[in-house]
CSV table of C-alpha atoms in Angstrom, one decimal:
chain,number,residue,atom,x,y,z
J,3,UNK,CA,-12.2,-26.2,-5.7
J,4,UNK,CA,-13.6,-24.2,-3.0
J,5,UNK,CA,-16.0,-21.6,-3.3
J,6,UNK,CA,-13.9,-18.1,-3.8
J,7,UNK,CA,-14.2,-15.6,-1.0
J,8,UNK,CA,-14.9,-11.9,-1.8
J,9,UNK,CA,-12.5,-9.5,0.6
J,10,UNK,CA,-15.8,-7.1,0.6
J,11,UNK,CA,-18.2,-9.8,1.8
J,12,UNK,CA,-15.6,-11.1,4.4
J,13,UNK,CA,-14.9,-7.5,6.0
J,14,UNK,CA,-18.8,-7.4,6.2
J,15,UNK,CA,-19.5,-10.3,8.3
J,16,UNK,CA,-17.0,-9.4,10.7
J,17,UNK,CA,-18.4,-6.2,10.7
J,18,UNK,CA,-21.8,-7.2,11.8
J,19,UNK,CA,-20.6,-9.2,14.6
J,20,UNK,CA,-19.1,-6.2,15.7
J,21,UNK,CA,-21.9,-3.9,15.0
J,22,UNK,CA,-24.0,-6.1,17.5
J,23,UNK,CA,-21.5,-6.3,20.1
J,24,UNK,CA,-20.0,-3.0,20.5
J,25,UNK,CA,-22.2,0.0,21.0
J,26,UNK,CA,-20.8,4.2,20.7
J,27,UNK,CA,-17.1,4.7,21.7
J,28,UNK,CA,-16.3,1.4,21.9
J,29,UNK,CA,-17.0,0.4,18.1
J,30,UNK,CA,-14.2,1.9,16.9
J,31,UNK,CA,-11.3,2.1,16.4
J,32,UNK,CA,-11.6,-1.9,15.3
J,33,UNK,CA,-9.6,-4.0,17.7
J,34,UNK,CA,-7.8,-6.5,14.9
J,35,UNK,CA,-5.9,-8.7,16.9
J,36,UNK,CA,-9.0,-8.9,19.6
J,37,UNK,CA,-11.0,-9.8,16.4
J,38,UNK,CA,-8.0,-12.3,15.3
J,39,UNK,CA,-8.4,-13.7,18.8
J,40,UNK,CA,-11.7,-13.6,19.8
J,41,UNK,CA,-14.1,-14.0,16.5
J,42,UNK,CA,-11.6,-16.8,14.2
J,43,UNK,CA,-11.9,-19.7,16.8
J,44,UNK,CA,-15.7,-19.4,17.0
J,45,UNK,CA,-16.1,-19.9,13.2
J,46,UNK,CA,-12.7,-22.1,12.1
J,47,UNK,CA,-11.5,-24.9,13.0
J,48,UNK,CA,-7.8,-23.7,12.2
J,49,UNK,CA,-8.2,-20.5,14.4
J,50,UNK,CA,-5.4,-18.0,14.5
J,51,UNK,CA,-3.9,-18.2,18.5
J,52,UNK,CA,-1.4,-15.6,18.4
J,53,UNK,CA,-1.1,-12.0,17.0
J,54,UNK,CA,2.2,-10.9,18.1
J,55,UNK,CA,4.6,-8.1,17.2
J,56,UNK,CA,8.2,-8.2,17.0
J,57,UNK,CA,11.3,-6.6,15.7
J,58,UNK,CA,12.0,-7.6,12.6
J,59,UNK,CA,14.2,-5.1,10.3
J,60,UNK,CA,12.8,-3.4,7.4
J,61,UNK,CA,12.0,-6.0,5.5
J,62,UNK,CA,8.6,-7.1,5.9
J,63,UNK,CA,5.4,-5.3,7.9
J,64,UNK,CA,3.5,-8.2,8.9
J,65,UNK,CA,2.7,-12.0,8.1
J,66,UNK,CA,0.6,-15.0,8.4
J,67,UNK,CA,2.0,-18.3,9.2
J,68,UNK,CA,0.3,-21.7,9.7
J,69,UNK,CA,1.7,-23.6,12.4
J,70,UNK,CA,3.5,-26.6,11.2
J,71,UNK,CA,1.8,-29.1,13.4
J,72,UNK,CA,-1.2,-28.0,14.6
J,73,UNK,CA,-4.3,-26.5,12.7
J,74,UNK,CA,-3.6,-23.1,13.7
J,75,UNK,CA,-2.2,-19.9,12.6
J,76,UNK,CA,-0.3,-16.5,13.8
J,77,UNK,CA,0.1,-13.1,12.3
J,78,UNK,CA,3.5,-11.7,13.2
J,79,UNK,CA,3.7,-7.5,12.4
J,80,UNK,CA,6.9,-5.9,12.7
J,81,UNK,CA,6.9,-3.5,15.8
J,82,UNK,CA,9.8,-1.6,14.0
J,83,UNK,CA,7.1,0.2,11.9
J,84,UNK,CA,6.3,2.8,14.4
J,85,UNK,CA,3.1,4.2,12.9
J,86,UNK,CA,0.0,3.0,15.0
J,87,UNK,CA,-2.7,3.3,12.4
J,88,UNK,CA,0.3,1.4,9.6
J,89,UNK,CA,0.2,-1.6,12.4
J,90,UNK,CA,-3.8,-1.8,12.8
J,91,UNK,CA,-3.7,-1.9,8.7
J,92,UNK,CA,-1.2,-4.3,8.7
J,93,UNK,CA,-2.6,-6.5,11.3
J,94,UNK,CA,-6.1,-6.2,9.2
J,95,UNK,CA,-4.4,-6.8,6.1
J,96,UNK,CA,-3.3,-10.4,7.3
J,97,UNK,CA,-6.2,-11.0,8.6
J,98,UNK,CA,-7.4,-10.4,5.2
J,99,UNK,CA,-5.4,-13.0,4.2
J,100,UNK,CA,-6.2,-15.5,6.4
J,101,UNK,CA,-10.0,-15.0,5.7
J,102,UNK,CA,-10.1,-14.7,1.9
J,103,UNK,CA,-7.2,-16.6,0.8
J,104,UNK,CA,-6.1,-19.3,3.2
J,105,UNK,CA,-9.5,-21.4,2.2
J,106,UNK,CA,-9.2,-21.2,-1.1
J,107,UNK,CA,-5.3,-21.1,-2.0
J,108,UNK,CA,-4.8,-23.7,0.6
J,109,UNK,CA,-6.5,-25.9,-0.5
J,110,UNK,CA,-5.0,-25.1,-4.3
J,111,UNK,CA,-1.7,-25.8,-2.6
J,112,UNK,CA,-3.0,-29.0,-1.6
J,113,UNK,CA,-3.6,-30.5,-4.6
J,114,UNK,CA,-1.4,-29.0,-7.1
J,115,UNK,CA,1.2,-27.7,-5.9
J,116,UNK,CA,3.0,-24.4,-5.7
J,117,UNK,CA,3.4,-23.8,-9.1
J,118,UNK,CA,-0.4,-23.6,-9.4
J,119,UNK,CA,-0.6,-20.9,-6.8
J,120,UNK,CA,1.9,-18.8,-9.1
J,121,UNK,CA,0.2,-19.1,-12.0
J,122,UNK,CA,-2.9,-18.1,-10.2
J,123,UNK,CA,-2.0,-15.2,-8.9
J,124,UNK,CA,-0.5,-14.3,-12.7
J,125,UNK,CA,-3.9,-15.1,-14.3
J,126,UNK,CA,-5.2,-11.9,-12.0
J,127,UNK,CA,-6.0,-12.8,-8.7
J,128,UNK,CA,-4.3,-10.0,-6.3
J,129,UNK,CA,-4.1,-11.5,-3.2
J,130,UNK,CA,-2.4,-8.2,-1.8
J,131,UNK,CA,-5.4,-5.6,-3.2
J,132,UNK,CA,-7.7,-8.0,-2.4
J,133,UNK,CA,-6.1,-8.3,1.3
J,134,UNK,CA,-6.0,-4.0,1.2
J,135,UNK,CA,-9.5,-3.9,0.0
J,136,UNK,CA,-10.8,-6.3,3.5
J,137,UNK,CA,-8.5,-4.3,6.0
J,138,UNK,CA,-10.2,-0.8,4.7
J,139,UNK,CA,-13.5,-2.5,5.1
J,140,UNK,CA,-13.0,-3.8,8.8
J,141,UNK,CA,-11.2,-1.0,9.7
J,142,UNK,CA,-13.5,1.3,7.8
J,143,UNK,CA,-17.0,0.0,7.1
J,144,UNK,CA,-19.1,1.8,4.8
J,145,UNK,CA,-22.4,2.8,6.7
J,146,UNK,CA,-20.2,4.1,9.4
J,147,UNK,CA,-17.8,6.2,6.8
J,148,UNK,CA,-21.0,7.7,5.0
J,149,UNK,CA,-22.3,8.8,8.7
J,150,UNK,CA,-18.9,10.8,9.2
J,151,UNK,CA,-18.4,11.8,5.3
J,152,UNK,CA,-21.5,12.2,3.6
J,153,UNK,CA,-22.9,15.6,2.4
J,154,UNK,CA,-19.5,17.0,3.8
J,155,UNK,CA,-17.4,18.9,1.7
J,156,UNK,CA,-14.0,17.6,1.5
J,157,UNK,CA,-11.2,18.5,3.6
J,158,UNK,CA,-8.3,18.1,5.2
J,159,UNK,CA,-9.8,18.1,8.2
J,160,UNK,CA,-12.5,16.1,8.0
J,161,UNK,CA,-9.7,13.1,6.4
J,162,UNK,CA,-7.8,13.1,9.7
J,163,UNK,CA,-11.4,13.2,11.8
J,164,UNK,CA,-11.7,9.8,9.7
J,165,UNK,CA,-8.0,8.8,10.1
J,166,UNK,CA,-8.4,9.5,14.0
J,167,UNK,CA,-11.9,7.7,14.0
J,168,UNK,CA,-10.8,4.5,12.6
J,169,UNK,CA,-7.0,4.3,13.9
J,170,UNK,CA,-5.7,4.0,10.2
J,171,UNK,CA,-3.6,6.9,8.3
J,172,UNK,CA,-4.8,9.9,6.6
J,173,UNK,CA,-3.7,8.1,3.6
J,174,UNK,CA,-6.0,5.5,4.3
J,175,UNK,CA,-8.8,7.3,5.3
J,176,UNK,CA,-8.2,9.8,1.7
J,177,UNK,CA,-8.2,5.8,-0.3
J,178,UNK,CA,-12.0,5.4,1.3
J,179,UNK,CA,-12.7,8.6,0.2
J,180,UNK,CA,-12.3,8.0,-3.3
J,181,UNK,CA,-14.1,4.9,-3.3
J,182,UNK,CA,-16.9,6.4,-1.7
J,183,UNK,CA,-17.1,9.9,-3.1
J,184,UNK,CA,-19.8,10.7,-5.9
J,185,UNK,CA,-17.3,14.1,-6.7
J,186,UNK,CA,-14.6,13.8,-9.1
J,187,UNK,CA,-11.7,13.6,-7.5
J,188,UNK,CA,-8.3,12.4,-7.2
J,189,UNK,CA,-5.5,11.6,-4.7
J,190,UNK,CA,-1.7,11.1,-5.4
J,191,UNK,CA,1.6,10.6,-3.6
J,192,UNK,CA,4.9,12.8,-5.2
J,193,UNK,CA,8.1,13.0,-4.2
J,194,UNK,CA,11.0,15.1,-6.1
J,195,UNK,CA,8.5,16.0,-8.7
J,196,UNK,CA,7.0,12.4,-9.8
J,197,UNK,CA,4.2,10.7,-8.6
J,198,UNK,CA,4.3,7.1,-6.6
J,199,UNK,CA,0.6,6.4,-7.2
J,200,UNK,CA,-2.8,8.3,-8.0
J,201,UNK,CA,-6.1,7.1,-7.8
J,202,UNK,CA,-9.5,8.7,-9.2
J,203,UNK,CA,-12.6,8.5,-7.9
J,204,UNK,CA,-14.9,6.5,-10.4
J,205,UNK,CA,-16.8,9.6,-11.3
J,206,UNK,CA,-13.0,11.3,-12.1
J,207,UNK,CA,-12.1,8.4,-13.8
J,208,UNK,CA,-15.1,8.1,-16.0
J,209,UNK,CA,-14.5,11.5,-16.8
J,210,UNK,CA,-11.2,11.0,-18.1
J,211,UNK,CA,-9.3,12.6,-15.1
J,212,UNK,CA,-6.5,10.3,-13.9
J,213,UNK,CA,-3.0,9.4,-14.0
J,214,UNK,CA,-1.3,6.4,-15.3
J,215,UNK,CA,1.3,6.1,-12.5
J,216,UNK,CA,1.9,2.1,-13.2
J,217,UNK,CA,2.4,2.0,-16.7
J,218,UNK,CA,4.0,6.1,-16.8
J,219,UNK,CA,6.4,8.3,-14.9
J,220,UNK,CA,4.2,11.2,-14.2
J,221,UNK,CA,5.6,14.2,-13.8
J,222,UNK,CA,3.9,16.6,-11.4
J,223,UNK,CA,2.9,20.0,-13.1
J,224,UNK,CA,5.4,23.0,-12.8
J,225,UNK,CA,3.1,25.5,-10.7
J,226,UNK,CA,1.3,22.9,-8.9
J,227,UNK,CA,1.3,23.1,-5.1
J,228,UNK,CA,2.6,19.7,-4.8
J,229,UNK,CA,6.2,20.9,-7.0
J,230,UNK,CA,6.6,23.1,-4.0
J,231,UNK,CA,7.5,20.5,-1.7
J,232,UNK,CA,7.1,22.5,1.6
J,233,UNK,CA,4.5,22.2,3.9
J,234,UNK,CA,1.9,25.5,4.3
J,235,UNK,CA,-1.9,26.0,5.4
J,236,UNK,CA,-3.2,27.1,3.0
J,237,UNK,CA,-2.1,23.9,0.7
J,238,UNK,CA,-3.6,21.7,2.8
J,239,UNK,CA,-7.1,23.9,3.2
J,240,UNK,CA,-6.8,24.0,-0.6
J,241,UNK,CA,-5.6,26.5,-3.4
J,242,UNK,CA,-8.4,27.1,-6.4
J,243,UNK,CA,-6.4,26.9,-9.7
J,244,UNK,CA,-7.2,28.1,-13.0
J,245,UNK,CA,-7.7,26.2,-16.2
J,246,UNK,CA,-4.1,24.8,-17.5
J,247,UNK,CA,-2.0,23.8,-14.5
J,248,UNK,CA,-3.6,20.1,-13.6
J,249,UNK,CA,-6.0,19.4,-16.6
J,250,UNK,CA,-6.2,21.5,-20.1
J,251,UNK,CA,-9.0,23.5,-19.7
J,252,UNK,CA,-10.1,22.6,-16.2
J,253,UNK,CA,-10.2,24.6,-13.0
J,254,UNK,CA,-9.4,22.4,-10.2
J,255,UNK,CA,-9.2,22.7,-5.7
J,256,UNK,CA,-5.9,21.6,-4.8
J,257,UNK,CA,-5.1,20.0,-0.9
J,258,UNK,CA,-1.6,18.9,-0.7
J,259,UNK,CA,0.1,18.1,2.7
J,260,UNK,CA,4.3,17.8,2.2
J,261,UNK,CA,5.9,15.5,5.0
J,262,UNK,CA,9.1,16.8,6.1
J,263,UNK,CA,9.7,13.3,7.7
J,264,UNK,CA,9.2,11.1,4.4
J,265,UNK,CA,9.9,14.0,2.1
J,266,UNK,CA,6.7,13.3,0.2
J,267,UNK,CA,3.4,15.3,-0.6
J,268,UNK,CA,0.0,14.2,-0.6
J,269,UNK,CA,-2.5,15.4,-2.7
J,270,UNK,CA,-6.4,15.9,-3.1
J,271,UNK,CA,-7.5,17.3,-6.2
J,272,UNK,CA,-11.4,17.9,-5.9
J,273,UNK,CA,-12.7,18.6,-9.5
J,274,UNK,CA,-15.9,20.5,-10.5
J,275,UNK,CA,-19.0,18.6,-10.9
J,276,UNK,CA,-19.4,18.9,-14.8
J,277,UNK,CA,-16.4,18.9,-17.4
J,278,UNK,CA,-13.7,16.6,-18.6
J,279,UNK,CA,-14.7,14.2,-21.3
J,280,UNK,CA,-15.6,10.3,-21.6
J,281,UNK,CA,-13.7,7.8,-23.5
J,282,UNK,CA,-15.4,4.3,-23.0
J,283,UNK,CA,-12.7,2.9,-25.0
J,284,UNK,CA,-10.1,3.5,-21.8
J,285,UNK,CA,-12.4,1.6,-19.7
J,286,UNK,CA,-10.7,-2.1,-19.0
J,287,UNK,CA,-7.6,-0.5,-18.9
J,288,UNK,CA,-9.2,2.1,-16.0
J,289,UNK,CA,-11.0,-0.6,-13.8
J,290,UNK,CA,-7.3,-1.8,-13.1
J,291,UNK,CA,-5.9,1.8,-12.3
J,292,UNK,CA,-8.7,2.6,-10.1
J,293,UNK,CA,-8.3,-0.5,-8.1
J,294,UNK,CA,-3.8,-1.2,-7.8
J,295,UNK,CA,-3.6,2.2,-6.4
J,296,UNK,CA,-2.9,0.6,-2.5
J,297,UNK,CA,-0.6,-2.3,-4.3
J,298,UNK,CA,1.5,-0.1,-6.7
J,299,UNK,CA,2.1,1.4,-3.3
J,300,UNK,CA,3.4,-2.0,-1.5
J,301,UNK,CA,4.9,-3.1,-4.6
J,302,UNK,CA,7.2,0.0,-4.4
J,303,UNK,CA,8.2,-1.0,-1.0
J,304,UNK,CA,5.7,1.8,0.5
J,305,UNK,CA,2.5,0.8,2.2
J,306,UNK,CA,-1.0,2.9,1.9
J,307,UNK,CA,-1.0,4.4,6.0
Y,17,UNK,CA,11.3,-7.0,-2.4
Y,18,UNK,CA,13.2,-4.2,-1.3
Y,19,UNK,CA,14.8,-1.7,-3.4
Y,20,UNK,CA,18.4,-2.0,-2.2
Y,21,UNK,CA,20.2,-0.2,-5.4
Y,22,UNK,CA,17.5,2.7,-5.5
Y,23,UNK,CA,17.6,3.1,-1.7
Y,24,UNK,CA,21.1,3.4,-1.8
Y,25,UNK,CA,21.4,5.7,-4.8
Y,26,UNK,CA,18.7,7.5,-3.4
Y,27,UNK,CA,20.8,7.9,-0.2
Y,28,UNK,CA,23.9,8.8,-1.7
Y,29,UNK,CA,22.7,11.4,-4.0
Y,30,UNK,CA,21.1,13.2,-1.4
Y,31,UNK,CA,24.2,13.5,0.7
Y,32,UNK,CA,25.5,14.8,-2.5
Y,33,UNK,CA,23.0,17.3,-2.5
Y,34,UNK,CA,22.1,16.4,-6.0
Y,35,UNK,CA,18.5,17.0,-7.6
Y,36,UNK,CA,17.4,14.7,-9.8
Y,37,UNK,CA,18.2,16.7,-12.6
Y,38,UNK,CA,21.9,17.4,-11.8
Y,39,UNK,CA,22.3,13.5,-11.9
Y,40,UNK,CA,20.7,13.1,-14.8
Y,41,UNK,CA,22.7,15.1,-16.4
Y,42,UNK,CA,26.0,13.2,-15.3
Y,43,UNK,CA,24.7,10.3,-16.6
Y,44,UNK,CA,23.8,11.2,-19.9
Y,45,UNK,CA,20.0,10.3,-18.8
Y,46,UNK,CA,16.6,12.1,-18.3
Y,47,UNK,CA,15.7,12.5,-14.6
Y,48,UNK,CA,12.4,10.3,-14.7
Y,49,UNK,CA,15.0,7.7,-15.6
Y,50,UNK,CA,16.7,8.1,-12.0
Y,51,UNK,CA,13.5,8.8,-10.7
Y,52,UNK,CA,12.3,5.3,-11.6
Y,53,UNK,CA,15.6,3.7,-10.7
Y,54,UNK,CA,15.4,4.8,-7.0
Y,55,UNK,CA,11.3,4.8,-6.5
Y,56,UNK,CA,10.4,1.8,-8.3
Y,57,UNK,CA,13.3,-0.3,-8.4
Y,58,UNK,CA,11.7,-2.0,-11.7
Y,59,UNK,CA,14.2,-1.0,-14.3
Y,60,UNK,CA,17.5,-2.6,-13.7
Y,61,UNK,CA,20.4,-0.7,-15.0
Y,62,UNK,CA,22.7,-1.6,-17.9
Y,63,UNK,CA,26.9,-1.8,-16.4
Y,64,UNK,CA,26.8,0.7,-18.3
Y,65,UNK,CA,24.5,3.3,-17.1
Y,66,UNK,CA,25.1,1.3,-13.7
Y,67,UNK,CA,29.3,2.4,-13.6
Y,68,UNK,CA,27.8,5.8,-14.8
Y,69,UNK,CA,26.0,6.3,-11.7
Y,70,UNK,CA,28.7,4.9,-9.7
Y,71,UNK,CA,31.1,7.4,-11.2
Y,72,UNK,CA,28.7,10.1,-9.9
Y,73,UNK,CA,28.1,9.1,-6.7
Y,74,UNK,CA,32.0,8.5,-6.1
Y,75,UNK,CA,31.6,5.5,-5.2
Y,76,UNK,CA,32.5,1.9,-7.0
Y,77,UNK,CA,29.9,0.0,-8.9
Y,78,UNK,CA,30.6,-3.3,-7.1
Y,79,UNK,CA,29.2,-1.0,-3.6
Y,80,UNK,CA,26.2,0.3,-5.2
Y,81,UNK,CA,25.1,-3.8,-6.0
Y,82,UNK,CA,26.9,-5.5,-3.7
Y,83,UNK,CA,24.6,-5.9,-0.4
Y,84,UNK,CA,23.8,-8.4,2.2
Y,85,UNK,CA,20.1,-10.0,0.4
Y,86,UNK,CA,20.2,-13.3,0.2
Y,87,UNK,CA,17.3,-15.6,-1.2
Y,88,UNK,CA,15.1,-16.5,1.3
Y,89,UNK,CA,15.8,-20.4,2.9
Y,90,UNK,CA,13.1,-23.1,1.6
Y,91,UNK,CA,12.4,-23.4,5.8
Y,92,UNK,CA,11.1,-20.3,5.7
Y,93,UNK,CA,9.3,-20.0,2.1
Y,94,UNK,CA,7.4,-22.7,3.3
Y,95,UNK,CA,5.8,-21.4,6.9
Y,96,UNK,CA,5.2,-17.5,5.3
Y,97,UNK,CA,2.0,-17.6,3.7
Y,98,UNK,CA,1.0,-14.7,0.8
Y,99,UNK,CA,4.1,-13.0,1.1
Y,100,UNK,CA,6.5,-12.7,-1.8
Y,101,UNK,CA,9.5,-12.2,0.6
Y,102,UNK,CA,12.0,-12.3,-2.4
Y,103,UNK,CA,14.9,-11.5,-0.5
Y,104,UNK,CA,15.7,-10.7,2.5
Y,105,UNK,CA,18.5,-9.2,5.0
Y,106,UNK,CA,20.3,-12.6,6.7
Y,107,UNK,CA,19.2,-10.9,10.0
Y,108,UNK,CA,15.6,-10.4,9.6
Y,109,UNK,CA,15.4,-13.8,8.1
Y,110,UNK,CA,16.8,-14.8,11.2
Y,111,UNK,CA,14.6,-12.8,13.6
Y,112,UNK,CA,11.5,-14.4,11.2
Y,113,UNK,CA,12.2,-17.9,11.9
Y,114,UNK,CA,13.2,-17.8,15.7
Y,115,UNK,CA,9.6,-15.8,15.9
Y,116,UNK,CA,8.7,-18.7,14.3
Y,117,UNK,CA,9.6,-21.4,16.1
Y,118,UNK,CA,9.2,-19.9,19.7
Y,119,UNK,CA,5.6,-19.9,18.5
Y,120,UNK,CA,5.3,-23.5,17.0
Y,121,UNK,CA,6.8,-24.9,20.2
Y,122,UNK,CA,4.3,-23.0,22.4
């Protein structure tokens, strides 16, 4: 069995090489297909030759395909998707794939089968997340995103600075966030009043403060911002709302940006430092909420950019 | 795997001009229910609740499932890595393997 490969670790030797190499402007955005192109065949003997877009429908945004001969390999991405920074996280996400899963489910494969590979995946390894969590590294790496983000209070503005930095969405760049942020906070995705996904920060979710979007429908609070459904300002600068209207007893800063385009809202709620309430008891459950937030999203058909 | 019957429902109720709500309440159901049909495409609908909608939307329950997925080919299950393609449009599934093989015979 070979050794398993950690999406984290992965991103992060990529990200060194690159570090080296690349110097001011140049470092980012990441170039994912030059990286593809350039960095696999100097490490693998089953290098990946060709990352190439084409249109193909609706149904898929990207793949990775061994060739059936020789030991080599292609990501396809569907050049239907029009999004630039949706591509780049695509193209990162199969790269993803290739470097955290092809050595060790491959070889699986191999031996027993595709069943095995199934069953796998069912006993909890989430090849998709796992792939999400390596593209938001490369694309993002950490020291860089603390250089931009730390100290800074959160905003709007300072999400699409990040979004524009990296060449990923201001979805994306709001996901890092969360991970990154000490603050308690949380960001969700509604349309018609209920929410596709939320995720906490792990000082909001240790507090108490999130939603259970994959087990629950969650219904978006009556005189939220996000119920509006209409793009303004001052929602996306942020509304300060009393006690009662997110949390019981809980003031909280509201950003929410409505997209005429997909008809959904985006939302930042940034929480006081102090208040909610611990329960350790939720805590196995949590560790899985704070983590499927980016594959509830692709499981619904939607992708996190 | 796409979500063909809440895309479509989704579609049709908007050209409607229904809310959630106002579907809901032709169906006898609450609106997270519809909500969940058309976003998450998990819960599949009884025939019953199914012919309800239909009835709704004006339209006949046999167009509201009937669509042109088909299972995707062993050929291609076994060159796509890590994606659970499910099913797929004919044409895309087309479009996937000629990518395919132009690439393989390079």
């Amino acid at each position: 069995m070979p050794e398993k490969k950690f999406p984290h670790k992965e991103a992060n030797r990529i990200t060194k090489f690159l570090d080296l190499g690349f110097n001011g402007s140049d470092r980012f955005p990441v170039d994912v297909k030059k990286v593809a192109l350039e960095l696999t065949p100097e490490f693998n003997k089953d290098p990946i030759t060709a990352v190439d877009g084409n249109s193909i429908g609706k149904s898929v945004d990207g793949m990775l395909v061994k060739h059936p001969t020789k030991e080599e390999w292609a990501i396809f991405y569907n050049t239907d998707v029009v999004h630039p920074g949706r591509t780049n996280f695509t193209m990162a996400h199969e790269l993803g794939h290739y470097m955290v899963h092809r050595p060790v489910l491959n070889k699986t494969k191999f031996e027993c089968g595709e069943e095995d590979m199934l069953d796998e995946n069912q006993q909890g390894i989430d090849i998709e997340a796992e792939a999400n969590a390596f593209a938001a590294n490369l694309l993002m790496p950490n020291h860089d995103f603390r250089a931009q983000a730390d100290g800074q209070k959160f905003s709007i503005d300072l999400m699409q600075h990040c979004a524009n930095r990296y060449g990923v969405s201001l979805t994306a760049a709001v996901l890092k966030w969360l991970d990154f942020t000490k603050k308690r906070a949380i960001g969700l995705l509604s349309e018609e009043g209920f929410m596709h996904w939320s995720k906490s920060s792990n000082s909001a979710f240790r507090s108490g403060r999130y939603f259970a979007t994959k087990k629950n429908c969650v219904e978006i609070p009556e005189f939220s911002l996000a119920a509006e459904e209409q793009y303004s300002a001052e929602a996306r600068n942020g509304v300060r709302h009393g006690p009662d209207i997110w949390f019981p007893g809980e003031e909280v800063i509201e950003h929410s940006i409505y997209s005429e385009e997909y008809g959904k809202t985006l939302t930042i709620l940034v929480l006081d430092d102090a208040g909610g309430y611990s329960d350790p008891g939720d805590f196995s459950e949590d560790d899985e909420l704070l983590t499927d937030s980016y594959t509830n999203f692709i499981n619904n058909g939607q992708n996190p950019y | 795997m796409a979500n063909v019957l809440g895309a479509k429902i989704k579609e049709l109720r908007k050209e409607k001009a229904l809310t959630l709500e106002q579907l809901a309440e032709k169906i006898g159901s609450g609106k997270s229910y519809i909500w969940e049909i058309e976003n998450k495409g998990v819960k599949r609908p009884s025939a019953e609740k199914l012919a309800a909608i239909a009835k709704a939307l004006d339209v006949t329950t046999d167009y509201l499932i009937d669509d042109t997925q088909t299972e995707v080919s062993d050929d291609l299950e076994k060159e796509v890595f890590y994606r659970k393609l499910g099913q797929l449009d004919k044409g895309d599934q087309d479009r996937i393997m000629d990518m395919i093989d132009a690439w393989s015979k390079k």
